[in-house]
PDB file of C-alpha atoms and ligand atoms in Angstrom:
ATOM      1  CA  THR H   1       0.000   0.000   0.000  1.00 77.00           C
ATOM      2  CA  PRO H   2       1.362   3.438  -1.017  1.00 86.00           C
ATOM      3  CA  GLN H   3       2.661   6.037   1.423  1.00 90.00           C
ATOM      4  CA  PRO H   4       0.185   8.811   2.237  1.00 95.00           C
ATOM      5  CA  LEU H   5       0.889  11.992   0.256  1.00 97.00           C
ATOM      6  CA  SER H   6       1.784  15.156   2.098  1.00 98.00           C
ATOM      7  CA  LEU H   7       1.395  18.725   0.846  1.00 98.00           C
ATOM      8  CA  THR H   8       4.105  21.317   0.308  1.00 99.00           C
ATOM      9  CA  LEU H   9       3.045  24.926  -0.132  1.00 99.00           C
ATOM     10  CA  ILE H  10       5.283  26.901  -2.475  1.00 99.00           C
ATOM     11  CA  LEU H  11       5.094  30.673  -2.765  1.00 99.00           C
ATOM     12  CA  ALA H  12       7.021  33.884  -3.097  1.00 98.00           C
ATOM     13  CA  ALA H  13       6.054  36.835  -0.879  1.00 98.00           C
ATOM     14  CA  THR H  14       7.067  40.412  -0.135  1.00 98.00           C
ATOM     15  CA  PRO H  15       8.128  41.530   3.384  1.00 98.00           C
ATOM     16  CA  SER H  16       4.435  42.279   4.126  1.00 98.00           C
ATOM     17  CA  LEU H  17       3.519  38.771   2.863  1.00 98.00           C
ATOM     18  CA  GLY H  18       1.996  40.088  -0.355  1.00 98.00           C
ATOM     19  CA  ILE H  19       1.628  37.377  -3.001  1.00 98.00           C
ATOM     20  CA  GLY H  20      -0.581  38.895  -5.683  1.00 98.00           C
ATOM     21  CA  ARG H  21      -2.012  41.955  -7.308  1.00 98.00           C
ATOM     22  CA  ALA H  22      -4.871  42.304  -9.806  1.00 98.00           C
ATOM     23  CA  GLY H  23      -4.868  38.593 -10.619  1.00 97.00           C
ATOM     24  CA  THR H  24      -1.152  38.307 -11.220  1.00 97.00           C
ATOM     25  CA  LEU H  25       2.213  38.387  -9.450  1.00 98.00           C
ATOM     26  CA  PRO H  26       3.062  41.784  -7.858  1.00 98.00           C
ATOM     27  CA  TRP H  27       6.668  41.991  -9.113  1.00 98.00           C
ATOM     28  CA  PRO H  28       8.210  42.253 -12.568  1.00 97.00           C
ATOM     29  CA  GLN H  29       9.040  38.863 -14.042  1.00 97.00           C
ATOM     30  CA  LEU H  30      11.887  37.297 -12.045  1.00 98.00           C
ATOM     31  CA  ARG H  31      13.208  34.559 -14.321  1.00 98.00           C
ATOM     32  CA  LYS H  32      15.545  32.955 -11.783  1.00 98.00           C
ATOM     33  CA  GLU H  33      12.767  32.778  -9.203  1.00 98.00           C
ATOM     34  CA  MET H  34      10.350  31.249 -11.730  1.00 98.00           C
ATOM     35  CA  GLY H  35      13.132  28.859 -12.800  1.00 98.00           C
ATOM     36  CA  TYR H  36      13.453  27.730  -9.180  1.00 98.00           C
ATOM     37  CA  PHE H  37       9.671  27.193  -8.990  1.00 98.00           C
ATOM     38  CA  LYS H  38       9.664  25.163 -12.186  1.00 98.00           C
ATOM     39  CA  ARG H  39      12.651  22.958 -11.247  1.00 98.00           C
ATOM     40  CA  VAL H  40      11.586  22.353  -7.656  1.00 98.00           C
ATOM     41  CA  THR H  41       7.987  21.457  -8.521  1.00 98.00           C
ATOM     42  CA  SER H  42       9.154  19.199 -11.387  1.00 98.00           C
ATOM     43  CA  ARG H  43      12.035  17.354  -9.736  1.00 98.00           C
ATOM     44  CA  VAL H  44      11.370  13.836  -8.487  1.00 96.00           C
ATOM     45  CA  PRO H  45      14.057  13.030  -5.909  1.00 94.00           C
ATOM     46  CA  SER H  46      16.186  10.010  -6.773  1.00 84.00           C
ATOM     47  CA  SER H  47      15.739   8.867  -3.172  1.00 74.00           C
ATOM     48  CA  ALA H  48      12.111   8.095  -4.066  1.00 68.00           C
ATOM     49  CA  SER H  49      11.464   4.430  -3.297  1.00 72.00           C
ATOM     50  CA  PRO H  50      11.689   2.568  -6.602  1.00 70.00           C
ATOM     51  CA  SER H  51       8.445   0.846  -7.571  1.00 68.00           C
ATOM     52  CA  THR H  52       8.526  -2.768  -8.738  1.00 63.00           C
ATOM     53  CA  SER H  53       6.375  -2.095 -11.804  1.00 70.00           C
ATOM     54  CA  ALA H  54       7.533   0.256 -14.567  1.00 76.00           C
ATOM     55  CA  ARG H  55       5.556   3.282 -13.468  1.00 86.00           C
ATOM     56  CA  ARG H  56       6.547   6.815 -14.377  1.00 89.00           C
ATOM     57  CA  LYS H  57       6.978   9.032 -11.361  1.00 93.00           C
ATOM     58  CA  CYS H  58       6.027  12.683 -11.406  1.00 95.00           C
ATOM     59  CA  ASN H  59       4.890  15.435  -9.060  1.00 97.00           C
ATOM     60  CA  ALA H  60       1.560  17.218  -8.927  1.00 97.00           C
ATOM     61  CA  VAL H  61       0.558  20.864  -8.550  1.00 98.00           C
ATOM     62  CA  VAL H  62      -2.730  21.881  -6.908  1.00 98.00           C
ATOM     63  CA  MET H  63      -4.011  25.384  -7.581  1.00 98.00           C
ATOM     64  CA  GLY H  64      -7.133  27.497  -7.359  1.00 98.00           C
ATOM     65  CA  ARG H  65      -9.096  28.421 -10.453  1.00 97.00           C
ATOM     66  CA  LYS H  66      -7.885  32.041 -10.391  1.00 98.00           C
ATOM     67  CA  THR H  67      -4.251  30.901 -10.269  1.00 98.00           C
ATOM     68  CA  TRP H  68      -4.949  28.640 -13.270  1.00 97.00           C
ATOM     69  CA  ASP H  69      -6.356  31.682 -15.096  1.00 96.00           C
ATOM     70  CA  SER H  70      -3.208  33.687 -14.199  1.00 97.00           C
ATOM     71  CA  ILE H  71      -0.823  31.217 -15.862  1.00 96.00           C
ATOM     72  CA  PRO H  72      -0.042  32.152 -19.467  1.00 95.00           C
ATOM     73  CA  PRO H  73      -2.073  29.745 -21.681  1.00 93.00           C
ATOM     74  CA  LYS H  74       1.112  28.549 -23.404  1.00 94.00           C
ATOM     75  CA  PHE H  75       2.467  27.318 -20.042  1.00 95.00           C
ATOM     76  CA  ARG H  76      -0.645  25.503 -18.800  1.00 94.00           C
ATOM     77  CA  PRO H  77      -1.094  22.836 -17.806  1.00 95.00           C
ATOM     78  CA  LEU H  78       2.380  23.134 -16.224  1.00 96.00           C
ATOM     79  CA  ASP H  79       4.290  20.460 -18.062  1.00 95.00           C
ATOM     80  CA  GLY H  80       5.723  17.312 -16.551  1.00 95.00           C
ATOM     81  CA  ARG H  81       3.405  17.702 -13.559  1.00 97.00           C
ATOM     82  CA  VAL H  82      -0.154  16.498 -12.923  1.00 96.00           C
ATOM     83  CA  ASN H  83      -2.230  19.697 -12.597  1.00 97.00           C
ATOM     84  CA  VAL H  84      -5.308  19.771 -10.352  1.00 97.00           C
ATOM     85  CA  VAL H  85      -7.496  22.886 -10.333  1.00 97.00           C
ATOM     86  CA  VAL H  86      -9.712  23.511  -7.307  1.00 98.00           C
ATOM     87  CA  THR H  87     -13.042  25.110  -8.163  1.00 98.00           C
ATOM     88  CA  ARG H  88     -16.579  25.110  -6.752  1.00 97.00           C
ATOM     89  CA  THR H  89     -17.737  23.880 -10.164  1.00 96.00           C
ATOM     90  CA  PRO H  90     -15.393  21.047 -11.234  1.00 96.00           C
ATOM     91  CA  GLU H  91     -17.814  19.747 -13.917  1.00 93.00           C
ATOM     92  CA  ALA H  92     -17.924  23.133 -15.629  1.00 93.00           C
ATOM     93  CA  PHE H  93     -14.126  23.452 -15.526  1.00 92.00           C
ATOM     94  CA  VAL H  94     -13.551  20.036 -17.115  1.00 83.00           C
ATOM     95  CA  ALA H  95     -16.141  20.773 -19.825  1.00 79.00           C
ATOM     96  CA  GLN H  96     -14.496  24.124 -20.587  1.00 85.00           C
ATOM     97  CA  GLN H  97     -11.013  22.605 -20.828  1.00 83.00           C
ATOM     98  CA  GLY H  98     -12.417  19.772 -22.934  1.00 62.00           C
ATOM     99  CA  ASP H  99     -13.644  22.314 -25.456  1.00 53.00           C
ATOM    100  CA  GLU H 100     -10.076  23.493 -25.872  1.00 56.00           C
ATOM    101  CA  GLY H 101      -8.976  19.883 -26.202  1.00 46.00           C
ATOM    102  CA  ARG H 102      -6.590  20.123 -23.253  1.00 57.00           C
ATOM    103  CA  ASP H 103      -4.941  17.215 -21.539  1.00 65.00           C
ATOM    104  CA  GLY H 104      -3.142  16.799 -18.257  1.00 79.00           C
ATOM    105  CA  VAL H 105      -5.453  18.825 -16.056  1.00 93.00           C
ATOM    106  CA  GLU H 106      -8.106  17.700 -13.633  1.00 94.00           C
ATOM    107  CA  ALA H 107     -10.605  19.517 -11.464  1.00 96.00           C
ATOM    108  CA  ALA H 108     -11.631  18.973  -7.844  1.00 97.00           C
ATOM    109  CA  GLY H 109     -14.105  20.668  -5.494  1.00 98.00           C
ATOM    110  CA  SER H 110     -11.679  21.189  -2.598  1.00 98.00           C
ATOM    111  CA  VAL H 111      -8.029  20.770  -1.685  1.00 98.00           C
ATOM    112  CA  GLY H 112      -8.941  17.623   0.251  1.00 98.00           C
ATOM    113  CA  ALA H 113     -10.717  16.201  -2.808  1.00 98.00           C
ATOM    114  CA  ALA H 114      -7.683  17.078  -4.963  1.00 98.00           C
ATOM    115  CA  LEU H 115      -5.435  15.150  -2.571  1.00 98.00           C
ATOM    116  CA  GLU H 116      -7.816  12.155  -2.686  1.00 97.00           C
ATOM    117  CA  ARG H 117      -7.688  12.100  -6.492  1.00 96.00           C
ATOM    118  CA  LEU H 118      -3.895  12.134  -6.364  1.00 96.00           C
ATOM    119  CA  GLN H 119      -3.805   9.365  -3.733  1.00 96.00           C
ATOM    120  CA  ASN H 120      -5.934   7.374  -6.152  1.00 94.00           C
ATOM    121  CA  TYR H 121      -3.212   7.497  -8.832  1.00 91.00           C
ATOM    122  CA  ASN H 122      -0.979   5.597  -6.435  1.00 93.00           C
ATOM    123  CA  SER H 123      -3.473   3.114  -4.993  1.00 93.00           C
ATOM    124  CA  GLN H 124      -5.309   2.394  -8.266  1.00 90.00           C
ATOM    125  CA  PRO H 125      -2.830   2.992 -11.106  1.00 84.00           C
ATOM    126  CA  GLY H 126      -4.722   4.067 -14.219  1.00 82.00           C
ATOM    127  CA  GLU H 127      -4.077   3.690 -17.932  1.00 78.00           C
ATOM    128  CA  GLU H 128      -1.053   6.038 -17.909  1.00 78.00           C
ATOM    129  CA  GLY H 129       0.524   4.258 -14.939  1.00 84.00           C
ATOM    130  CA  LEU H 130       1.621   7.541 -13.357  1.00 90.00           C
ATOM    131  CA  GLU H 131       2.876   7.511  -9.815  1.00 93.00           C
ATOM    132  CA  ILE H 132       2.661  10.765  -7.827  1.00 95.00           C
ATOM    133  CA  GLU H 133       5.695  11.549  -5.720  1.00 97.00           C
ATOM    134  CA  ARG H 134       5.372  15.118  -4.332  1.00 98.00           C
ATOM    135  CA  VAL H 135       2.320  17.371  -4.215  1.00 98.00           C
ATOM    136  CA  PHE H 136       2.773  21.166  -4.325  1.00 98.00           C
ATOM    137  CA  VAL H 137       0.048  23.664  -3.475  1.00 99.00           C
ATOM    138  CA  ILE H 138       0.765  26.674  -5.692  1.00 98.00           C
ATOM    139  CA  GLY H 139      -1.933  29.095  -4.536  1.00 96.00           C
ATOM    140  CA  GLY H 140      -3.581  31.467  -4.379  1.00 97.00           C
ATOM    141  CA  ALA H 141      -4.440  32.803  -0.931  1.00 98.00           C
ATOM    142  CA  THR H 142      -7.750  30.938  -0.620  1.00 98.00           C
ATOM    143  CA  ILE H 143      -6.138  27.637  -1.557  1.00 98.00           C
ATOM    144  CA  TYR H 144      -3.106  28.141   0.722  1.00 98.00           C
ATOM    145  CA  ASN H 145      -5.551  28.801   3.583  1.00 98.00           C
ATOM    146  CA  ALA H 146      -7.570  25.678   2.815  1.00 98.00           C
ATOM    147  CA  ALA H 147      -4.388  23.583   2.578  1.00 98.00           C
ATOM    148  CA  LEU H 148      -3.116  24.910   5.931  1.00 98.00           C
ATOM    149  CA  GLN H 149      -6.250  23.500   7.585  1.00 98.00           C
ATOM    150  CA  LEU H 150      -5.156  19.992   6.572  1.00 98.00           C
ATOM    151  CA  PRO H 151      -2.694  18.005   8.707  1.00 97.00           C
ATOM    152  CA  GLN H 152      -1.055  16.740   5.489  1.00 98.00           C
ATOM    153  CA  ALA H 153       0.310  20.247   4.849  1.00 98.00           C
ATOM    154  CA  ASP H 154       3.662  19.882   6.606  1.00 98.00           C
ATOM    155  CA  ARG H 155       6.114  21.990   4.592  1.00 98.00           C
ATOM    156  CA  VAL H 156       6.333  25.478   3.064  1.00 99.00           C
ATOM    157  CA  LEU H 157       8.863  26.658   0.500  1.00 99.00           C
ATOM    158  CA  LEU H 158       8.892  30.428   0.837  1.00 98.00           C
ATOM    159  CA  THR H 159      10.864  32.781  -1.365  1.00 98.00           C
ATOM    160  CA  LYS H 160      11.318  36.041   0.517  1.00 98.00           C
ATOM    161  CA  ILE H 161      11.190  38.928  -1.937  1.00 98.00           C
ATOM    162  CA  GLU H 162      13.127  41.607  -0.091  1.00 98.00           C
ATOM    163  CA  LYS H 163      11.302  44.583  -1.574  1.00 97.00           C
ATOM    164  CA  ASP H 164       7.751  45.808  -1.077  1.00 97.00           C
ATOM    165  CA  PHE H 165       5.400  45.865  -4.050  1.00 98.00           C
ATOM    166  CA  GLU H 166       1.775  46.924  -3.985  1.00 98.00           C
ATOM    167  CA  CYS H 167      -0.345  43.834  -3.340  1.00 98.00           C
ATOM    168  CA  ASP H 168      -4.037  43.026  -2.923  1.00 98.00           C
ATOM    169  CA  THR H 169      -3.581  39.399  -1.881  1.00 98.00           C
ATOM    170  CA  PHE H 170      -1.602  38.151   1.106  1.00 98.00           C
ATOM    171  CA  PHE H 171      -0.375  34.937   2.684  1.00 98.00           C
ATOM    172  CA  SER H 172      -2.081  34.583   6.065  1.00 98.00           C
ATOM    173  CA  VAL H 173       0.707  33.158   8.225  1.00 98.00           C
ATOM    174  CA  ASP H 174       3.901  34.863   9.367  1.00 98.00           C
ATOM    175  CA  LEU H 175       5.932  31.652   9.530  1.00 98.00           C
ATOM    176  CA  ASP H 176       8.806  33.271  11.479  1.00 97.00           C
ATOM    177  CA  ARG H 177       6.388  34.336  14.219  1.00 96.00           C
ATOM    178  CA  SER H 178       4.157  31.289  14.332  1.00 96.00           C
ATOM    179  CA  GLY H 179       5.025  28.629  16.910  1.00 95.00           C
ATOM    180  CA  GLU H 180       3.597  26.032  14.520  1.00 97.00           C
ATOM    181  CA  TRP H 181       6.402  26.395  11.986  1.00 98.00           C
ATOM    182  CA  LYS H 182      10.159  26.059  12.222  1.00 98.00           C
ATOM    183  CA  ARG H 183      12.572  27.336   9.630  1.00 98.00           C
ATOM    184  CA  SER H 184      14.811  24.600   8.241  1.00 98.00           C
ATOM    185  CA  THR H 185      18.537  25.033   7.760  1.00 98.00           C
ATOM    186  CA  LYS H 186      19.971  25.942   4.381  1.00 98.00           C
ATOM    187  CA  GLU H 187      21.368  22.413   4.202  1.00 98.00           C
ATOM    188  CA  GLU H 188      17.959  20.839   4.800  1.00 98.00           C
ATOM    189  CA  LEU H 189      16.461  23.098   2.120  1.00 98.00           C
ATOM    190  CA  GLU H 190      19.152  22.176  -0.404  1.00 98.00           C
ATOM    191  CA  ASP H 191      18.786  18.489   0.438  1.00 97.00           C
ATOM    192  CA  TRP H 192      15.027  18.507  -0.053  1.00 98.00           C
ATOM    193  CA  THR H 193      14.924  20.650  -3.181  1.00 98.00           C
ATOM    194  CA  GLY H 194      18.152  19.503  -4.822  1.00 97.00           C
ATOM    195  CA  GLU H 195      18.911  23.203  -5.441  1.00 97.00           C
ATOM    196  CA  LYS H 196      21.807  25.457  -4.500  1.00 93.00           C
ATOM    197  CA  THR H 197      20.058  28.295  -2.717  1.00 92.00           C
ATOM    198  CA  GLU H 198      22.270  31.377  -2.567  1.00 95.00           C
ATOM    199  CA  PRO H 199      20.370  34.682  -2.366  1.00 95.00           C
ATOM    200  CA  VAL H 200      19.743  36.178  -5.808  1.00 96.00           C
ATOM    201  CA  GLU H 201      19.263  39.676  -7.195  1.00 97.00           C
ATOM    202  CA  GLU H 202      17.369  40.265 -10.406  1.00 98.00           C
ATOM    203  CA  LYS H 203      16.070  43.554 -11.810  1.00 97.00           C
ATOM    204  CA  GLY H 204      17.223  45.262  -8.604  1.00 97.00           C
ATOM    205  CA  VAL H 205      15.085  42.895  -6.492  1.00 98.00           C
ATOM    206  CA  ARG H 206      16.842  40.652  -3.955  1.00 98.00           C
ATOM    207  CA  PHE H 207      15.276  37.389  -2.928  1.00 98.00           C
ATOM    208  CA  GLU H 208      16.147  34.478  -0.686  1.00 98.00           C
ATOM    209  CA  PHE H 209      14.868  30.899  -0.578  1.00 98.00           C
ATOM    210  CA  GLY H 210      13.592  29.323   2.619  1.00 98.00           C
ATOM    211  CA  MET H 211      11.877  26.203   3.890  1.00 98.00           C
ATOM    212  CA  TYR H 212       9.663  25.699   6.933  1.00 98.00           C
ATOM    213  CA  GLU H 213       8.411  22.491   8.502  1.00 98.00           C
ATOM    214  CA  ARG H 214       5.376  22.144  10.710  1.00 98.00           C
ATOM    215  CA  VAL H 215       6.253  21.317  14.289  1.00 97.00           C
ATOM    216  CA  THR H 216       3.921  18.657  15.816  1.00 81.00           C
TER     217      THR H 216
HETATM  218  N1  FOL R 301       6.121  30.077  -5.988  1.00 94.19           N
HETATM  219  C1  FOL R 301       7.243  30.773  -6.215  1.00 94.19           C
HETATM  220  N2  FOL R 301       8.333  30.545  -5.481  1.00 94.19           N
HETATM  221  N3  FOL R 301       7.288  31.700  -7.180  1.00 94.19           N
HETATM  222  C2  FOL R 301       6.213  31.949  -7.952  1.00 94.19           C
HETATM  223  O1  FOL R 301       6.295  32.817  -8.837  1.00 94.19           O
HETATM  224  C3  FOL R 301       5.016  31.233  -7.757  1.00 94.19           C
HETATM  225  N4  FOL R 301       3.914  31.456  -8.544  1.00 94.19           N
HETATM  226  C4  FOL R 301       2.827  30.736  -8.299  1.00 94.19           C
HETATM  227  C5  FOL R 301       2.820  29.813  -7.263  1.00 94.19           C
HETATM  228  N5  FOL R 301       3.885  29.596  -6.504  1.00 94.19           N
HETATM  229  C6  FOL R 301       5.005  30.303  -6.741  1.00 94.19           C
HETATM  230  C7  FOL R 301       1.601  30.925  -9.132  1.00 94.19           C
HETATM  231  N6  FOL R 301       1.824  31.633 -10.373  1.00 94.19           N
HETATM  232  C8  FOL R 301       3.668  29.971 -13.744  1.00 94.19           C
HETATM  233  C9  FOL R 301       3.071  31.229 -13.810  1.00 94.19           C
HETATM  234  C10 FOL R 301       2.469  31.762 -12.676  1.00 94.19           C
HETATM  235  C11 FOL R 301       2.438  31.049 -11.476  1.00 94.19           C
HETATM  236  C12 FOL R 301       3.054  29.811 -11.420  1.00 94.19           C
HETATM  237  C13 FOL R 301       3.657  29.284 -12.553  1.00 94.19           C
HETATM  238  C14 FOL R 301       4.321  29.398 -14.957  1.00 94.19           C
HETATM  239  O2  FOL R 301       3.998  29.763 -16.075  1.00 94.19           O
HETATM  240  N7  FOL R 301       5.295  28.463 -14.771  1.00 94.19           N
HETATM  241  C15 FOL R 301       5.997  27.733 -15.821  1.00 94.19           C
HETATM  242  C16 FOL R 301       7.319  28.394 -16.179  1.00 94.19           C
HETATM  243  C17 FOL R 301       7.120  29.685 -16.889  1.00 94.19           C
HETATM  244  C18 FOL R 301       8.426  30.364 -17.325  1.00 94.19           C
HETATM  245  O3  FOL R 301       9.434  29.673 -17.538  1.00 94.19           O
HETATM  246  O4  FOL R 301       8.396  31.607 -17.458  1.00 94.19           O
HETATM  247  C19 FOL R 301       6.310  26.328 -15.292  1.00 94.19           C
HETATM  248  O5  FOL R 301       6.519  25.441 -16.145  1.00 94.19           O
HETATM  249  O6  FOL R 301       6.369  26.144 -14.075  1.00 94.19           O
END
């Protein structure tokens, strides 16, 4: 029987925890930050327990419908990852995507339901024989909040953008001031992500990568 899946939230935020503005990201395009997002959410660690059958391992991303809308159409579904969109009307979303003939995206009515669908890939392998390794919650605010209510959400990858931008959407937890979360060491972060994580500056914006694990 497969291991239960846990959830990792991944986000970038300003010093005031701003994550969005007017349906998009608040900062000018930061290619190295987006590169980090893409590599980390795509990478399947080689330490993953090898399965006996010849199943292809990949990760999954869970996002809200507004985040789906914010991704440039040419980049969605995010490739190499199973995409699950959370919406109050999953049937309508699937029908709409079907019209565009899109593949590789599913819809669910809640974050919990999304996680159940992904667990299903592992317990009842389908036609494609995909095995889900890591599950990333990629926003937005409503979906991060819903995920944080679940005990399976045990890790956060936070990129600290060290400059304030005007925002209308915020992450609800100050991880450095919450007793529920403990910041991991740089070594633990690099181990888990497989990334070198020196601070970066791009377009005059400095940012730094961090990881937090839930205590208890
Ligand atoms: N987490 C972090 N650290 N940075 C982010 O920018 C971020 N963004 C979201 C969620 N978590 C994040 C949500 N917004 C794409 C666009 C917007 C988006 C997430 C992903 C996107 O198009 N990604 C492509 C790469 C695009 C490119 O190379 O420019 C992908 O394949 O992941």
